[in-house]
Short mmCIF file of C-alpha atoms and ligand atoms in Angstrom, two decimals:
data_model
loop_
_atom_site.label_atom_id
_atom_site.label_comp_id
_atom_site.label_asym_id
_atom_site.label_seq_id
_atom_site.Cartn_x
_atom_site.Cartn_y
_atom_site.Cartn_z
CA UNK A 1 -1.20 5.27 -10.42
CA UNK A 2 -0.44 7.85 -8.25
CA UNK A 3 0.73 7.51 -5.12
CA UNK A 4 -0.71 10.83 -3.48
CA UNK A 5 -0.80 11.35 0.42
CA UNK A 6 -1.30 9.19 4.07
CA UNK A 7 -5.49 9.25 4.53
CA UNK A 8 -4.68 7.04 7.89
CA UNK A 9 -2.87 5.12 9.70
CA UNK A 10 -3.85 2.18 11.53
CA UNK A 11 -1.44 0.04 13.37
CA UNK A 12 -0.59 -2.96 10.76
CA UNK A 13 -1.10 -0.65 8.04
CA UNK A 14 -1.67 2.85 6.31
CA UNK A 15 -4.16 3.79 4.01
CA UNK A 16 -3.03 6.17 1.22
CA UNK A 17 -5.21 8.36 -1.68
CA UNK A 18 -4.33 8.15 -5.38
CA UNK A 19 -5.03 10.48 -8.53
CA UNK A 20 -8.10 8.63 -8.68
CA UNK A 21 -10.73 9.22 -6.03
CA UNK A 22 -12.28 5.49 -6.55
CA UNK A 23 -8.85 4.21 -5.18
CA UNK A 24 -6.67 3.57 -1.72
CA UNK A 25 -3.53 2.04 -1.39
CA UNK A 26 -3.18 -0.31 1.32
CA UNK A 27 0.73 -0.29 2.18
CA UNK A 28 1.51 -3.46 5.26
CA UNK A 29 3.88 -2.86 7.24
CA UNK A 30 5.74 -5.13 9.72
CA UNK A 31 4.42 -3.69 13.02
CA UNK A 32 2.38 -6.50 15.01
CA UNK A 33 -0.10 -4.85 17.39
CA UNK A 34 -2.10 -7.19 20.37
CA UNK A 35 -4.25 -6.42 22.47
CA UNK A 36 -5.31 -3.34 20.97
CA UNK A 37 -2.33 -1.41 20.45
CA UNK A 38 -0.75 -2.09 23.64
CA UNK A 39 2.12 -4.20 22.37
CA UNK A 40 3.74 -3.35 19.21
CA UNK A 41 6.37 -5.00 17.57
CA UNK A 42 7.95 -5.11 13.57
CA UNK A 43 8.40 -8.47 12.38
CA UNK A 44 10.82 -9.02 9.30
CA UNK A 45 9.06 -9.59 6.57
CA UNK A 46 5.41 -9.29 7.72
CA UNK A 47 4.06 -6.75 5.87
CA UNK A 48 5.29 -8.67 2.49
CA UNK A 49 3.78 -11.89 3.80
CA UNK A 50 0.29 -10.64 5.04
CA UNK A 51 -0.12 -8.22 1.73
CA UNK A 52 0.63 -11.34 -0.47
CA UNK A 53 -1.98 -13.66 1.96
CA UNK A 54 -4.58 -11.24 1.59
CA UNK A 55 -4.48 -10.78 -2.13
CA UNK A 56 -4.24 -14.11 -2.41
CA UNK A 57 -7.28 -15.08 0.26
CA UNK A 58 -9.09 -12.11 -1.77
CA UNK A 59 -9.17 -13.20 -5.54
CA UNK A 60 -9.92 -17.06 -4.01
CA UNK A 61 -12.94 -15.21 -2.07
CA UNK A 62 -13.85 -12.99 -5.83
CA UNK A 63 -13.66 -16.70 -8.00
CA UNK A 64 -16.24 -17.83 -5.29
CA UNK A 65 -18.61 -14.57 -5.75
CA UNK A 66 -17.79 -12.31 -2.54
CA UNK A 67 -16.90 -8.44 -3.87
CA UNK A 68 -13.49 -7.85 -2.24
CA UNK A 69 -11.55 -4.61 -1.71
CA UNK A 70 -8.71 -5.84 -4.20
CA UNK A 71 -7.82 -3.99 -7.46
CA UNK A 72 -3.93 -4.49 -8.09
CA UNK A 73 -1.19 -5.45 -6.92
CA UNK A 74 1.23 -2.91 -7.05
CA UNK A 75 4.81 -4.20 -5.14
CA UNK A 76 5.38 -6.40 -1.91
CA UNK A 77 3.99 -4.15 0.66
CA UNK A 78 1.53 -2.12 -1.52
CA UNK A 79 -2.15 -3.02 -3.29
CA UNK A 80 -4.28 -0.80 -5.08
CA UNK A 81 -7.75 -1.11 -3.26
CA UNK A 82 -11.37 0.24 -3.93
CA UNK A 83 -12.29 3.05 -1.48
CA UNK A 84 -15.01 1.75 0.27
CA UNK A 85 -16.89 4.06 3.34
CA UNK A 86 -15.50 0.78 6.23
CA UNK A 87 -18.36 0.10 8.61
CA UNK A 88 -16.15 0.42 11.72
CA UNK A 89 -18.71 -2.69 12.81
CA UNK A 90 -15.88 -6.32 13.02
CA UNK A 91 -17.91 -9.24 11.71
CA UNK A 92 -16.51 -12.51 14.02
CA UNK A 93 -16.90 -15.77 13.33
CA UNK A 94 -15.59 -19.02 15.34
CA UNK A 95 -15.82 -22.63 14.66
CA UNK A 96 -14.02 -24.03 17.47
CA UNK A 97 -13.95 -22.03 20.99
CA UNK A 98 -10.47 -19.91 22.06
CA UNK A 99 -9.51 -16.18 22.99
CA UNK A 100 -12.66 -13.86 24.37
CA UNK A 101 -15.31 -16.38 24.22
CA UNK A 102 -13.14 -18.57 26.33
CA UNK A 103 -12.57 -15.90 28.64
CA UNK A 104 -16.19 -14.75 28.65
CA UNK A 105 -18.02 -18.19 29.00
CA UNK A 106 -16.19 -20.51 30.47
CA UNK A 107 -15.69 -23.08 27.69
CA UNK A 108 -13.00 -25.24 27.46
CA UNK A 109 -10.62 -24.31 24.37
CA UNK A 110 -10.67 -25.84 21.23
CA UNK A 111 -14.75 -27.40 21.82
CA UNK A 112 -16.45 -27.27 18.31
CA UNK A 113 -18.90 -25.24 17.71
CA UNK A 114 -22.04 -26.25 15.36
CA UNK A 115 -23.27 -24.39 14.09
CA UNK A 116 -20.59 -21.75 13.64
CA UNK A 117 -20.89 -18.77 15.96
CA UNK A 118 -21.36 -14.81 14.77
CA UNK A 119 -20.72 -12.11 16.54
CA UNK A 120 -20.27 -8.28 16.36
CA UNK A 121 -17.85 -6.26 17.84
CA UNK A 122 -17.82 -2.36 17.74
CA UNK A 123 -14.05 -0.98 15.80
CA UNK A 124 -12.93 1.13 19.13
CA UNK A 125 -9.67 0.14 20.34
CA UNK A 126 -9.93 3.04 23.41
CA UNK A 127 -12.55 1.15 24.72
CA UNK A 128 -11.13 -2.31 23.98
CA UNK A 129 -13.81 -3.22 20.71
CA UNK A 130 -16.69 -4.17 22.91
CA UNK A 131 -18.77 -7.25 21.80
CA UNK A 132 -22.34 -5.66 20.55
CA UNK A 133 -25.16 -6.97 19.19
CA UNK A 134 -27.68 -6.47 16.13
CA UNK A 135 -29.85 -3.38 17.67
CA UNK A 136 -27.04 -1.63 18.31
CA UNK A 137 -26.12 -1.77 14.97
CA UNK A 138 -29.31 -0.77 13.76
CA UNK A 139 -30.03 2.28 16.25
CA UNK A 140 -26.52 4.35 16.43
CA UNK A 141 -26.64 3.95 12.18
CA UNK A 142 -23.39 2.06 11.35
CA UNK A 143 -25.37 -0.24 9.16
CA UNK A 144 -29.29 -0.86 7.98
CA UNK A 145 -30.36 -4.14 9.52
CA UNK A 146 -30.40 -4.79 5.43
CA UNK A 147 -26.44 -4.46 5.09
CA UNK A 148 -25.82 -6.13 8.20
CA UNK A 149 -27.78 -8.65 7.03
CA UNK A 150 -25.60 -8.82 3.87
CA UNK A 151 -22.05 -8.70 6.02
CA UNK A 152 -23.65 -11.78 7.96
CA UNK A 153 -25.13 -13.68 4.84
CA UNK A 154 -21.27 -13.18 3.28
CA UNK A 155 -19.38 -13.57 6.82
CA UNK A 156 -21.07 -16.60 6.75
CA UNK A 157 -20.04 -17.73 2.88
CA UNK A 158 -16.21 -16.46 3.30
CA UNK A 159 -16.26 -19.27 6.46
CA UNK A 160 -17.50 -22.33 4.18
CA UNK A 161 -14.96 -21.16 0.99
CA UNK A 162 -11.91 -20.46 3.61
CA UNK A 163 -12.79 -23.36 6.15
CA UNK A 164 -12.61 -25.80 2.97
CA UNK A 165 -9.13 -24.12 2.24
CA UNK A 166 -7.47 -24.02 5.53
CA UNK A 167 -8.52 -28.01 5.76
CA UNK A 168 -7.01 -29.02 2.21
CA UNK A 169 -3.79 -27.29 3.79
CA UNK A 170 -4.09 -30.02 7.23
CA UNK A 171 -5.18 -26.43 9.20
CA UNK A 172 -8.05 -25.93 11.37
CA UNK A 173 -9.63 -22.08 10.94
CA UNK A 174 -10.53 -21.81 14.36
CA UNK A 175 -12.73 -17.74 14.18
CA UNK A 176 -11.73 -14.66 12.08
CA UNK A 177 -12.36 -10.67 11.81
CA UNK A 178 -14.34 -9.53 8.78
CA UNK A 179 -14.61 -5.30 7.98
CA UNK A 180 -16.83 -4.58 5.49
CA UNK A 181 -18.09 -0.92 3.66
CA UNK A 182 -20.14 0.39 1.03
CA UNK A 183 -18.69 1.46 -2.47
CA UNK A 184 -19.94 3.88 -4.64
CA UNK A 185 -22.57 1.93 -5.81
CA UNK A 186 -23.52 1.39 -2.30
CA UNK A 187 -23.02 -2.27 -2.25
CA UNK A 188 -21.41 -4.59 0.25
CA UNK A 189 -17.64 -5.07 -0.29
CA UNK A 190 -15.18 -6.67 2.17
CA UNK A 191 -12.72 -4.64 2.99
CA UNK A 192 -9.55 -5.00 5.97
CA UNK A 193 -7.85 -7.82 5.02
CA UNK A 194 -7.40 -11.59 5.87
CA UNK A 195 -3.79 -12.60 7.05
CA UNK A 196 -2.91 -14.03 10.58
CA UNK A 197 -3.03 -11.55 11.80
CA UNK A 198 -6.89 -11.76 11.58
CA UNK A 199 -7.83 -15.00 12.14
CA UNK A 200 -6.93 -18.06 14.41
CA UNK A 201 -5.29 -21.49 12.84
CA UNK A 202 -4.17 -24.63 14.17
CA UNK A 203 -2.65 -27.59 12.83
CA UNK A 204 -5.38 -30.89 12.63
CA UNK A 205 -3.25 -32.44 14.15
CA UNK A 206 -0.73 -31.46 16.72
CA UNK A 207 -3.24 -27.84 17.16
CA UNK A 208 0.12 -26.50 16.28
CA UNK A 209 -0.97 -22.05 16.81
CA UNK A 210 -0.02 -20.98 13.44
CA UNK A 211 -1.72 -16.88 13.84
CA UNK A 212 -1.60 -13.55 16.22
CA UNK A 213 -2.24 -16.12 19.04
CA UNK A 214 1.95 -16.60 18.68
CA UNK A 215 3.05 -12.80 19.45
CA UNK A 216 0.18 -12.55 21.86
CA UNK A 217 1.11 -15.25 23.81
CA UNK A 218 4.77 -14.60 23.01
CA UNK A 219 5.43 -18.26 21.60
CA UNK A 220 8.01 -17.24 18.79
CA UNK A 221 8.49 -18.02 15.22
CA UNK A 222 5.22 -15.67 14.53
CA UNK A 223 5.89 -14.88 10.89
CA UNK A 224 8.33 -18.33 10.41
CA UNK A 225 4.19 -19.86 11.67
CA UNK A 226 2.64 -17.39 8.98
CA UNK A 227 5.21 -18.82 6.45
CA UNK A 228 4.44 -21.73 6.92
CA UNK A 229 0.37 -21.81 6.63
CA UNK A 230 0.88 -19.44 3.46
CA UNK A 231 3.12 -23.14 1.90
CA UNK A 232 0.38 -25.31 3.47
CA UNK A 233 -2.28 -23.04 1.12
CA UNK A 234 -0.06 -22.06 -2.42
CA UNK A 235 0.37 -18.50 -1.81
CA UNK A 236 3.27 -17.63 -3.47
CA UNK A 237 5.72 -15.83 -1.67
P1 TMP B 301 -11.34 -12.87 20.06
O1 TMP B 301 -10.77 -14.14 19.98
O2 TMP B 301 -10.38 -11.65 20.27
O3 TMP B 301 -12.66 -11.90 19.85
O4 TMP B 301 -11.08 -13.18 18.40
C1 TMP B 301 -11.44 -13.34 17.50
C2 TMP B 301 -10.52 -13.45 16.47
O5 TMP B 301 -10.65 -12.46 15.74
C3 TMP B 301 -9.42 -14.13 16.10
O6 TMP B 301 -9.18 -14.79 15.46
C4 TMP B 301 -9.13 -12.17 15.95
C5 TMP B 301 -9.45 -11.42 15.39
N1 TMP B 301 -10.28 -9.91 15.92
C6 TMP B 301 -8.84 -9.76 15.25
O7 TMP B 301 -8.19 -9.89 14.70
N2 TMP B 301 -9.16 -8.06 15.55
C7 TMP B 301 -9.80 -7.85 16.84
O8 TMP B 301 -9.89 -6.14 17.23
C8 TMP B 301 -11.31 -8.51 17.23
C9 TMP B 301 -12.10 -8.00 18.30
C10 TMP B 301 -10.68 -9.72 16.20
N1 LIG B 302 -7.12 -5.76 17.26
C1 LIG B 302 -5.79 -7.07 17.22
C2 LIG B 302 -5.77 -8.25 18.11
O1 LIG B 302 -5.96 -8.48 18.60
C3 LIG B 302 -5.40 -6.50 16.98
C4 LIG B 302 -4.49 -5.92 17.92
O2 LIG B 302 -4.97 -5.52 19.74
O3 LIG B 302 -3.96 -4.35 18.41
O4 LIG B 302 -4.55 -8.50 18.18
#
C-alpha cells in the first residue's frame, strides 16, 4: 500500500490518498481541539492511543454486524480505511444528560435518559455544529430519509454494544458522536473514529470524567485518562 497525497487535514486526523482509489489512510495526530477548534493543544501519545482505541472499537462493532470503514492497521498512528463519501451530519446518542444538552435545556448533569436521546448536528465548525432535525437532513440533500433511518438504527445499535463494553469496564457511556459515509456500493458505513475524543465516559462509582471533557474543562491528565479507559476495556496499547 503506497501513501500518496494529503487529501484533507482535520482537527485531529489527516487523510491521505493511496495507490488504491477505494482506500484512504487516516493518520491520528496528537492535536487535541475543543470548542470547534478554538482551543488546540498537542498531547503526547494521543494520536497513538486514539488510533489503537478506534481500531479496537471498530473491530468490536464489525463483529457485532455494524459495517465500519476499518480495513487494516498500518502503524501506531495510521490506519487503512475504505474510502467513503462522508455525510456532513453528526449523530449523537445520550444515555445521561451532559454537555450541550444541559446548557440547552437546563437539566441536571448526570440525569439518566430513558430511552436514550438521538440528536443530529450539522458538521460545520464556523457555524459551531448547529443542531438540525430529520427534515433539514432530507430537504438539504445531506442524506435520504432511508439513509438517515439507517444511520439512526446503526447509532442505537452501537450504543447497545458499547454501553455494555464500557459498563463491564466500570464506566458509564454518557454520550457519543458518530459520523457515517456511503461506500462504493451505496451502503451506509460507520466512518471517522470512536475514541474518548468523541464521547463522554464517567467512572461508575466516582463519576470521574475519563474523556475529552478533561481537556475542555482544563482538568489535566487527558491522555492518562484515555489510557485508563483503554486498559479497563482491554485495548492493547
Ligand atoms: P455535546 O454535549 O457538545 O452536544 O456533545 C455530545 C457528544 O458528542 C459528546 O460526547 C461530544 C461529541 N461531539 C463531538 O465529539 N464532536 C462534535 O462536533 C459534537 C457536536 C459532539
Ligand atoms: N467538536 C470537537 C469538540 O467538541 C472538537 C472541537 O470542537 O474542536 O470538542
